[in-house]
Amino acid sequence: MDKNNFAKTPPMGWNSYDYYDTCVNEAQVKANADYMAAHLKNFGWEYVVVDIQWYANGAGSMRDRFQYIPFDDLEMDRYGRLQPAPARFPSSAGGRGFGPLAEYVHSLGLKFGIHIMRGIPRRAAQEHCPVLGTDTTANLVADPSSVCPWNPDMYGVYDTQEGQAYYDSLLSMYAQWGVDFIKCDDICDSRLYRELPFNGWAETRMLHRAIEKCGRPIVLSLSPGPAHIDRAWEYADCANMWRITDDFWDKWELLKAMFWRCELWQDHVKKGCFPDCDMLPLGYLGKGFGEERFTNFTKEEQKTMMTLWCMFRSPLMVGAELTRMDEWTLSLLTNTDLLALLKESCHGVQLVRTQEYAVWKSRDEESASLYVALFNLGEEEAEISVKLADLDEKLSAFPTHRLFDLWDKTETQTTSPVISAAVPAHGVKAYKIQD
Amino acid sequence: MDKNNFAKTPPMGWNSYDYYDTCVNEAQVKANADYMAAHLKNFGWEYVVVDIQWYANGAGSMRDRFQYIPFDDLEMDRYGRLQPAPARFPSSAGGRGFGPLAEYVHSLGLKFGIHIMRGIPRRAAQEHCPVLGTDTTANLVADPSSVCPWNPDMYGVYDTQEGQAYYDSLLSMYAQWGVDFIKCDDICDSRLYRELPFNGWAETRMLHRAIEKCGRPIVLSLSPGPAHIDRAWEYADCANMWRITDDFWDKWELLKAMFWRCELWQDHVKKGCFPDCDMLPLGYLGKGFGEERFTNFTKEEQKTMMTLWCMFRSPLMVGAELTRMDEWTLSLLTNTDLLALLKESCHGVQLVRTQEYAVWKSRDEESASLYVALFNLGEEEAEISVKLADLDEKLSAFPTHRLFDLWDKTETQTTSPVISAAVPAHGVKAYKIQD
Amino acid sequence: MDKNNFAKTPPMGWNSYDYYDTCVNEAQVKANADYMAAHLKNFGWEYVVVDIQWYANGAGSMRDRFQYIPFDDLEMDRYGRLQPAPARFPSSAGGRGFGPLAEYVHSLGLKFGIHIMRGIPRRAAQEHCPVLGTDTTANLVADPSSVCPWNPDMYGVYDTQEGQAYYDSLLSMYAQWGVDFIKCDDICDSRLYRELPFNGWAETRMLHRAIEKCGRPIVLSLSPGPAHIDRAWEYADCANMWRITDDFWDKWELLKAMFWRCELWQDHVKKGCFPDCDMLPLGYLGKGFGEERFTNFTKEEQKTMMTLWCMFRSPLMVGAELTRMDEWTLSLLTNTDLLALLKESCHGVQLVRTQEYAVWKSRDEESASLYVALFNLGEEEAEISVKLADLDEKLSAFPTHRLFDLWDKTETQTTSPVISAAVPAHGVKAYKIQD
Amino acid sequence: MDKNNFAKTPPMGWNSYDYYDTCVNEAQVKANADYMAAHLKNFGWEYVVVDIQWYANGAGSMRDRFQYIPFDDLEMDRYGRLQPAPARFPSSAGGRGFGPLAEYVHSLGLKFGIHIMRGIPRRAAQEHCPVLGTDTTANLVADPSSVCPWNPDMYGVYDTQEGQAYYDSLLSMYAQWGVDFIKCDDICDSRLYRELPFNGWAETRMLHRAIEKCGRPIVLSLSPGPAHIDRAWEYADCANMWRITDDFWDKWELLKAMFWRCELWQDHVKKGCFPDCDMLPLGYLGKGFGEERFTNFTKEEQKTMMTLWCMFRSPLMVGAELTRMDEWTLSLLTNTDLLALLKESCHGVQLVRTQEYAVWKSRDEESASLYVALFNLGEEEAEISVKLADLDEKLSAFPTHRLFDLWDKTETQTTSPVISAAVPAHGVKAYKIQD
C-alpha cells in the first residue's frame, strides 16, 4: 500500500465542526451526506467527516463553561477505544460503532471520515483497560505527561511496541467500521511542547504504520496547525494532509495571512501530500458555538478564498450546513472551471506577493492550460497586472490570447503582453489563458 | 501570622529522599527521628521530613521501569486528599493520617514535615470527588492541561475560589495532623511550562493563603529548582525556602555550580526567606534507588559543601540514613563553630569568584564577629588569599589578629594585612577573625 | 580604593540630556551648576553631568534625520581619545579637555560628571591611532563586530592587555581633567547582543580596573537598562549605579512599570551599589529634541515618582533645565523629610504590589524611624491601608502613634492598628511613623 | 530578464577559497582556469570564482592573528567600490578591475565569478565617498549598526533609493568587467542578527534589482548558511543558489549532517533555484590556512558526497587546487553517468533516512531513466535495500531489470523485486535502473 495513492488529488468533502461544534448527531450527518450525494458528488465532493467528541455523552451540556467538559462521561469499549455516543448515534448500538453510518454514507457513493484526538483516553489509563491483542494495559502505554493543552480527553501513547499495539487495535476497528478518512488532532503542532520533545511526532508515525497494517486505504489528516515547515518531509512520509494554519474562520485577517502560509508551503504540494488550509467557512456556520450566522466573508472574499485554495491545491472541506445551502454558496462549490485546478496534473505557484496584492499561476501539465489569479489584498480597488512573459516564456511568442474569466465565465481576446485587471478590495480576478 | 516568623533561621533537619527514594516507612522515619533527638537536636537539627509518595501503595514495586508508577493505587480520602499508605504507615489506620507519627516526632522535641506534589490527584478528578466544604467536585477544580513532567499523580488546581477551597481543605487536614513543614514539589520551576503560563505561580500563592487560614505555623518549602531569580520577591512573599538548583547529588560539578547559584541569590537571604541549596548528600545514600553507597564526595568536598551552605545560610537537610551515622559525618553536622553562621544576625556575601577559587565573608551583627572562607574550586592545591581591608575597612587599623580555623579548631596570630592559606583541591579554609 | 566608598548614598545631581539632547554647551552647563550651587547643594545635590556627544562637532545639525550623525566629525586627540567639541566648550581649547569646566564646577563645591560611550572611536580604528603608553594601535584593540545598535561612534574594545591599556589611558585623562562621575552607555544592556556574547560585560570590568588604577574616586554609572538581574553581582562588583530601565520619560505607563522594576531589584540596593531608575523628568524638558515642554507628569505623579525613587534609594538625577526652575519643582527637590530616606542607614522594601496599588516601607536603622508609602496605581481615588503589624511587629505593642505626612507636613495621632488613607489616582501618601 | 534562465542547471565550477583562503592571485586563478578548460570543461565545469578579499592589500600578512585584518588597506575607487589588490592582480592596473582577468577566462570558454561581502566598505563610509550617479555620500547609505560578525570590511546598506543606487553602481561596474557570477557573503544567515531584524534580507532584494538593471545575466549565490527554510520563497525569487549549510569541510560529521539538510530542502530545487551544499573539499586543500593537505575524506566518503550533491542537484564547486589534480579526484569530477543527474529534467527525492542509512531516487523525465542511491551512514558495512515498488509503481510490473552501477560501471541483471547491496561504512551504491 502506498499512502500517496489514497488521495491523489486534494480531498473534497464536508466537516461537521464549523456548524455543529462537538454536537452533531446521526440524523444531521445523514442529512448532509444526502445533500452532498444529490448536489455535490458530481463535482468531486466525497468525504463526510464527523468532527470532534462524537464519543462524549455530555458534549455541549456545559457550553458556557467548557467546550470540552473535563473528566466527563466518554463512551468507550473495554479495550479503551472510544465509541460513538449512543444517544447521538443510535445506529452504533450493540457495539457496531460507526459501521452502520459508514455503510449509509458508502451507499450514497461517498466516503466516511472521523475526527480523533491523538492518544489513549485518560479514563482508559486510570481504569487499566487491557490493550487488545496484548498482555499490557492502558496505564502502561499512556504517557502521563503528554497532554493536549486544550482538550482533556487523552494521554499521548508511548512509542513502544505496546503503544503501537494500541494504535493497531484502533485502526483495525476503524477499518472494520469502514472509515475512509481520519483527521487526527493535537498531533501536527502543540503550543504546549514547542520547546520540549513533542510525542506527536512519534505518534504520527505510529498512526501511519497502523494504517498500513489495517489494510484499508484510510486517508490521514493532521491537525492543528501551523505545521512546522522543517518537518515537511516527515508529514509527507506519513500523512496525506497537514494543517498549515491554526483554526481558520471567516475573518479577513486570517484569509490574508493564508497567502503567506501558501507561499511557504507551495513547493510541498504533491500527489498524496497536501498542505491543508483548513475548512471553508461558507454558508451557515456556528450553531454549536452559540453564534449561528451566515459566513462573515463578503462575496469577493469568498471568491478569493476558493481561488487560493484551488490554485494552491489545498484540500477542500466545506464547513457550511449543507441542508441550508443557498444559490450563491452552491455556485462556489460547483465552479468546475475553478475546481479543474485540483487535478493531479496541475501545479500552482506564487509569482509575487506584497502587502497589497498577490499573483499566482498554475499550469495543467496534461492539457497544457495556463491559469493566472490576480488577488487584491488591499483595502481599495486596484489595477493588478502581470506580464505574459512572467507566466510562460513561450506565451509571449504568440501575439493573440483569449482570457477566460473563471468566475464571470466571460472570454476576452487580447494582444497585450500584459494581463491587467481592476480588482475589487479583498477580491480576485482569475483567468484561464488560451492561445 | 507572619510567615517570616515560622523559621527565622534556615531550617535544619533530615529528609528521607536521598536514602529511601519513594519507599520510606514509619519505623524508618521513627528510627531517624530517634537518632536526631539523641545526637543532633542539641545542635539545632529539628525537622523530620517524609519525602515523596508516602501515599502510593505500590511505591517502589516497579522500580526498574518507573520511579513513579503511573495510574497506580494512591491512598485517598473521599475528599480527594491523599493519605499515608497504610501498609507503610500503620499508625495512619482509621483515618488518622500522619497525626500519630507527627505526635511521636513532637514527643521527641522535634518537628514533622511532609512532601507534597502541587495540585489535586488525577484519580480524584476522574472520580469527581467532592471538595470538602463546597458544592463543587474535583473534576471542576483540576486543570487537565496542568501536569508535572516527571510525576503522574496530580493535576494543577485552577486559581479560583473553588480551587482555593481544595487547598484550604488540605491544609486544614495537615494542621490537624500536626504537620510543621511542607515541601511542595513541581511548583518552583517546571521544564514543561517554561514558555507558556505555569500554574505553579498561582498555586504558590494559594498554598500560602491556605497556610495562613489553617492557623498553624507551617513552614513552606518550594521545589524543584532552579528557582527563577526574576520571581524572587514572590517566593519571599509566600514561602520560607525555595530551591535554587535542580536535584543536588554527590557530584563535584554540581557542587562547583552551586557557587554560581549562591552568588546569584546571596542578596535574597533574609529572615524567614531562604534560597535553598537542597539536601546534603552525606553519609549513607541511595538505597531506594538501588545504588546504596557512602557519599561520593571526598572529605574536602564535604567541608566545602558544609561551609558554603552555612556561609550562604541555606537550609540544611541531611540526606544520610541517620541510623548508619559514622564519626566523620557526625562531626560535620555538629561543628558548632560553623553552624553559628546560620544565626539570624549573620549575613554572608561573596567577595570574589573565578573558575579557580571563591572567597566569602560573613559578619555576625550581634557579636561583631567576622568570618572568611577561602574555597579552592580548581584541580590543584592553591594558595588563596584575601586582604583584610577587603573584609572590613576597620580591620586593617588593628595590627594583630587571631585566626580561628573553623574546621581544624586551631588558632593563629598574625600581623599580616592579608589572610592567605594553601587550600587543597576542591577544599576550603574557613576562619573566624578575632582582634 | 574601595569603589563602594565613592558614593555611599545614592548620587544626586543634574544631567543635561532630558533638556539639551546632544547639544548642551559650556555656558549652559555652568548656568545649571550655578543654580545647583545656589539652591540645591544644601539639600545634597552635587553632580553636574554632561551627557552624550559632547565630542561631536556636528551634534544636532541633522536632527530631522539623525540623533547621532553617522561618521561625522568627532573631536579626538592623537591617541584616539574623544575631546570636547571646541565650539561648544571653548575652555577645552589647547588640549585642556574638560579640565577647566570641572575646575569651575569644583569651585562651586560640586562634582563634575561626563557621559561616555563604551569602546573606542571608529575613526580611531580606521586611522590606526596609537594607544597611549603602548606599541599598539587602535585598529588592533577595536572589536569590529562589537557595535552599539543606536549610536555610530564607537567599537567595543577587546578584553586584552592592549584593550585595558586604552581604557587606562582614557581614565588617566579623565582623572587629570578632574572628572568625578562617568555614565557609560551601551554597556549595561544591548538589544543587539542579547543572545550572543556581549562584549559590554568584559568592558565593565575593564572600566572598573582603569578607575582603580587612575587613583581618583570616579563614580561609575552604567546604561542603558534594563540591567540583567542575573548579573546583579557583577554590576555591584564593578559599578556604583546601573540602570534598571530603558530610557525613562514623563509617561505614566513607564512610571507604573517602575514599581515592578523596583520590586525586582530592591534587595540589591547597598552601600556604593545603586540600581538606577533613571533621570527625573521634572520641570522644563525636551528642547534639544524639538519638543520643549513642562513635564507631562501630573503633580500627583511627580510626588509618586519622588517617593518611589527615595524609598527605593535610586540615584536622583534631575532632567529639568535648572535655570527655568519653578516653585513647585523646587519644592520636590528640597523636601528634606523625603530626602532623608536616601541615608545610608535607611533600607526600603516593598510590602505588597498589585495592578491597583503598592505599599513600601523603609526603616532608618540609625534613628529607628519607620516610613510607609501608600501608592495608588489605579485610575480612581482609592482607600489604601496597611496594618501596623505588617510594618513592624513591635509597633502594634504601642497603642498610640503619630503619623507625619512627608508631603503635606501635617501630623496626626492615631490609635488604630491600621494606617489608611484616601489616595488620589496615580498618587501617594507617605508617612513617617513616630511613637 | 528572468534570473531562472541564468543557470538552468546547478552551476559547476572552481572556487579559490578551500585552497587559497584570502590569498589567491591572478597567475593562480589563470592556472586553475587553464586546467579547467583543458580537462573539465567538456564535462560541464565552467565557473572560475575568486573568493573573499581580493581587494585586501594586506590579505594573509597577519594570518596568525587574523583571517581578515581589521581596518587594513582595502583597494577602493573614489566611489567606494572595492577593486582588485593590484599587487596580486596586476592586470587590474589603470582602473580596469577584473576586466582583463574575466576576458582571459572568457577566452577559454569559461565564466568568471567573484565573491563579495554584503554592503559598502567601512572605509568608504568614514571617508564620505560619493555614491556614483547620486548627490549622496557613503556615510549616508551605510547602516552603522549592520555589521558582519566575522569580517570587518563592510557596513550593511540602508534599503533606500540611495542605498539601491550604490548597489546599482556596483553591478554596473561588475557587468562592465564581465562578471558572470557573484557569491555574496554575510547575507543568507547571520549569527549576529538571528533575533533582531537582519538587513541582509533587504539587501538580497537590492542585489537582485541591481542585477536586473545591469543587463548582464549574473548568477547570484548567497552565503553563508544555513539558509532559513521559512524564507525559501524569497531566496528563490531573488537568487540562483543559497547555502543550506555553514562552511562545509572534509569532516564526516558535516557530510552526514548534509543528509538532513538535503531532506529539508529537496522540494525547493528548481530551474534557476539551487539550494547549495557548499564547495567540494576534494584533492589538495588548505594551503592559505596553513594546513595544506589532501582531503581528509576517504574514497568512500568522496563518492557519497558526489552522489548526494548530484542526486540533490546542488551546485558543484570544487575546492581542490586544480593544478595538483590526481587521477582519482579527476575521476570523481568526470563521472558522466553521475553528472547526468544534474540535468534540468532530473528530480531527486529522499525515500528514507535514519541514523544508519538513507535512500534517494531520481527520475529523468526526459529519458524516463530511474536512479537509486543506497547510502550507508553507519560505522559498519551494511546490507541496504529498497523495493522496486517504492521507486516506481510501474517498475514492479516488469520481471527483469538491469542495474548499472554508476561508480563501478558494471551492469547486473535481476528479477528480484528488491534492490539490495552490501555498502561499506560511509559509502554508497548508486544505480541507473533499466528495463
Tab-separated table of N, CA, C and O in Angstrom, chain A residues 258-298:
chain	number	residue	atom	x	y	z
A	258	MET	N	-3.246	33.699	5.023
A	258	MET	CA	-3.097	32.416	4.338
A	258	MET	C	-2.207	32.546	3.094
A	258	MET	O	-1.582	31.573	2.686
A	259	PHE	N	-2.143	33.748	2.538
A	259	PHE	CA	-1.265	33.937	1.373
A	259	PHE	C	0.183	33.700	1.778
A	259	PHE	O	0.955	33.109	1.041
A	260	TRP	N	0.558	34.157	2.962
A	260	TRP	CA	1.917	33.907	3.422
A	260	TRP	C	2.119	32.410	3.664
A	260	TRP	O	3.160	31.846	3.323
A	261	ARG	N	1.115	31.759	4.227
A	261	ARG	CA	1.246	30.331	4.516
A	261	ARG	C	1.357	29.517	3.225
A	261	ARG	O	2.118	28.550	3.142
A	262	CYS	N	0.601	29.898	2.227
A	262	CYS	CA	0.659	29.169	0.947
A	262	CYS	C	2.009	29.401	0.262
A	262	CYS	O	2.562	28.498	-0.360
A	263	GLU	N	2.516	30.623	0.354
A	263	GLU	CA	3.857	30.892	-0.184
A	263	GLU	C	4.861	29.921	0.423
A	263	GLU	O	5.686	29.326	-0.265
A	264	LEU	N	4.770	29.779	1.743
A	264	LEU	CA	5.721	28.949	2.486
A	264	LEU	C	5.658	27.482	2.084
A	264	LEU	O	6.669	26.796	2.002
A	265	TRP	N	4.453	26.992	1.801
A	265	TRP	CA	4.263	25.560	1.610
A	265	TRP	C	4.081	25.147	0.152
A	265	TRP	O	3.893	23.965	-0.138
A	266	GLN	N	4.081	26.093	-0.788
A	266	GLN	CA	3.709	25.777	-2.167
A	266	GLN	C	4.547	24.669	-2.794
A	266	GLN	O	4.032	23.916	-3.613
A	267	ASP	N	5.808	24.560	-2.403
A	267	ASP	CA	6.647	23.542	-3.039
A	267	ASP	C	6.421	22.149	-2.461
A	267	ASP	O	7.066	21.190	-2.883
A	268	HIS	N	5.547	22.046	-1.489
A	268	HIS	CA	5.345	20.764	-0.812
A	268	HIS	C	4.025	20.095	-1.178
A	268	HIS	O	3.626	19.134	-0.536
A	269	VAL	N	3.351	20.630	-2.171
A	269	VAL	CA	2.093	20.032	-2.649
A	269	VAL	C	2.438	18.972	-3.690
A	269	VAL	O	3.021	19.290	-4.725
A	270	LYS	N	2.128	17.738	-3.383
A	270	LYS	CA	2.454	16.642	-4.302
A	270	LYS	C	1.378	15.570	-4.242
A	270	LYS	O	0.530	15.602	-3.344
A	271	LYS	N	1.442	14.636	-5.151
A	271	LYS	CA	0.464	13.548	-5.150
A	271	LYS	C	0.405	12.892	-3.764
A	271	LYS	O	1.420	12.423	-3.267
A	272	GLY	N	-0.778	12.861	-3.183
A	272	GLY	CA	-0.943	12.223	-1.876
A	272	GLY	C	-0.460	13.035	-0.697
A	272	GLY	O	-0.522	12.576	0.441
A	273	CYS	N	0.028	14.246	-0.947
A	273	CYS	CA	0.649	15.085	0.088
A	273	CYS	C	0.099	16.503	-0.031
A	273	CYS	O	0.537	17.244	-0.924
A	274	PHE	N	-0.801	16.874	0.882
A	274	PHE	CA	-1.464	18.156	0.708
A	274	PHE	C	-1.421	19.023	1.962
A	274	PHE	O	-2.139	18.774	2.922
A	275	PRO	N	-0.562	20.037	1.942
A	275	PRO	CA	-0.654	21.056	2.986
A	275	PRO	C	-2.076	21.606	2.972
A	275	PRO	O	-2.634	21.862	1.895
A	276	ASP	N	-2.642	21.797	4.153
A	276	ASP	CA	-4.095	21.974	4.289
A	276	ASP	C	-4.417	23.355	4.860
A	276	ASP	O	-3.998	23.698	5.961
A	277	CYS	N	-5.196	24.135	4.096
A	277	CYS	CA	-5.595	25.491	4.520
A	277	CYS	C	-6.803	25.488	5.452
A	277	CYS	O	-7.281	26.554	5.837
A	278	ASP	N	-7.294	24.339	5.815
A	278	ASP	CA	-8.426	24.180	6.758
A	278	ASP	C	-9.769	24.394	6.052
A	278	ASP	O	-9.837	24.743	4.878
A	279	MET	N	-10.816	24.158	6.836
A	279	MET	CA	-12.174	24.177	6.298
A	279	MET	C	-12.558	25.523	5.668
A	279	MET	O	-12.025	26.567	6.038
A	280	LEU	N	-13.516	25.446	4.768
A	280	LEU	CA	-14.049	26.629	4.100
A	280	LEU	C	-15.259	27.121	4.905
A	280	LEU	O	-16.318	26.495	4.866
A	281	PRO	N	-15.120	28.223	5.613
A	281	PRO	CA	-16.248	28.714	6.408
A	281	PRO	C	-17.232	29.491	5.534
A	281	PRO	O	-17.263	30.715	5.558
A	282	LEU	N	-18.030	28.731	4.806
A	282	LEU	CA	-19.018	29.283	3.868
A	282	LEU	C	-20.418	28.976	4.383
A	282	LEU	O	-20.615	28.104	5.222
A	283	GLY	N	-21.414	29.639	3.845
A	283	GLY	CA	-22.812	29.347	4.149
A	283	GLY	C	-23.132	29.514	5.618
A	283	GLY	O	-22.589	30.389	6.305
A	284	TYR	N	-24.001	28.646	6.139
A	284	TYR	CA	-24.409	28.748	7.544
A	284	TYR	C	-23.408	28.054	8.458
A	284	TYR	O	-23.029	26.912	8.228
A	285	LEU	N	-23.042	28.772	9.511
A	285	LEU	CA	-21.966	28.357	10.408
A	285	LEU	C	-22.356	28.614	11.859
A	285	LEU	O	-23.257	29.387	12.139
A	286	GLY	N	-21.649	27.961	12.791
A	286	GLY	CA	-21.584	28.434	14.170
A	286	GLY	C	-22.697	28.046	15.118
A	286	GLY	O	-22.686	28.467	16.269
A	287	LYS	N	-23.641	27.225	14.699
A	287	LYS	CA	-24.762	26.908	15.594
A	287	LYS	C	-24.266	26.316	16.921
A	287	LYS	O	-24.682	26.753	18.005
A	288	GLY	N	-23.405	25.322	16.868
A	288	GLY	CA	-22.929	24.675	18.087
A	288	GLY	C	-22.149	25.600	19.005
A	288	GLY	O	-21.995	25.344	20.196
A	289	PHE	N	-21.653	26.682	18.449
A	289	PHE	CA	-20.880	27.647	19.234
A	289	PHE	C	-21.772	28.732	19.818
A	289	PHE	O	-21.296	29.660	20.460
A	290	GLY	N	-23.078	28.616	19.537
A	290	GLY	CA	-23.995	29.619	20.059
A	290	GLY	C	-23.962	30.912	19.284
A	290	GLY	O	-24.405	31.949	19.762
A	291	GLU	N	-23.398	30.878	18.070
A	291	GLU	CA	-23.432	32.097	17.260
A	291	GLU	C	-23.702	31.733	15.807
A	291	GLU	O	-22.863	31.930	14.942
A	292	GLU	N	-24.900	31.205	15.608
A	292	GLU	CA	-25.273	30.806	14.258
A	292	GLU	C	-25.299	32.036	13.349
A	292	GLU	O	-25.747	33.098	13.736
A	293	ARG	N	-24.798	31.856	12.144
A	293	ARG	CA	-24.695	33.016	11.248
A	293	ARG	C	-24.427	32.549	9.829
A	293	ARG	O	-23.944	31.431	9.616
A	294	PHE	N	-24.688	33.431	8.868
A	294	PHE	CA	-24.187	33.235	7.529
A	294	PHE	C	-22.753	33.761	7.537
A	294	PHE	O	-22.444	34.731	8.240
A	295	THR	N	-21.893	33.126	6.810
A	295	THR	CA	-20.469	33.500	6.836
A	295	THR	C	-20.243	35.012	6.820
A	295	THR	O	-20.935	35.744	6.109
A	296	ASN	N	-19.253	35.452	7.600
A	296	ASN	CA	-18.908	36.871	7.623
A	296	ASN	C	-18.121	37.317	6.400
A	296	ASN	O	-17.893	38.514	6.221
A	297	PHE	N	-17.666	36.383	5.612
A	297	PHE	CA	-16.890	36.764	4.419
A	297	PHE	C	-17.807	37.429	3.388
A	297	PHE	O	-18.931	36.972	3.153
A	298	THR	N	-17.304	38.478	2.767
A	298	THR	CA	-18.020	39.078	1.637
A	298	THR	C	-17.917	38.127	0.442
A	298	THR	O	-17.105	37.194	0.426
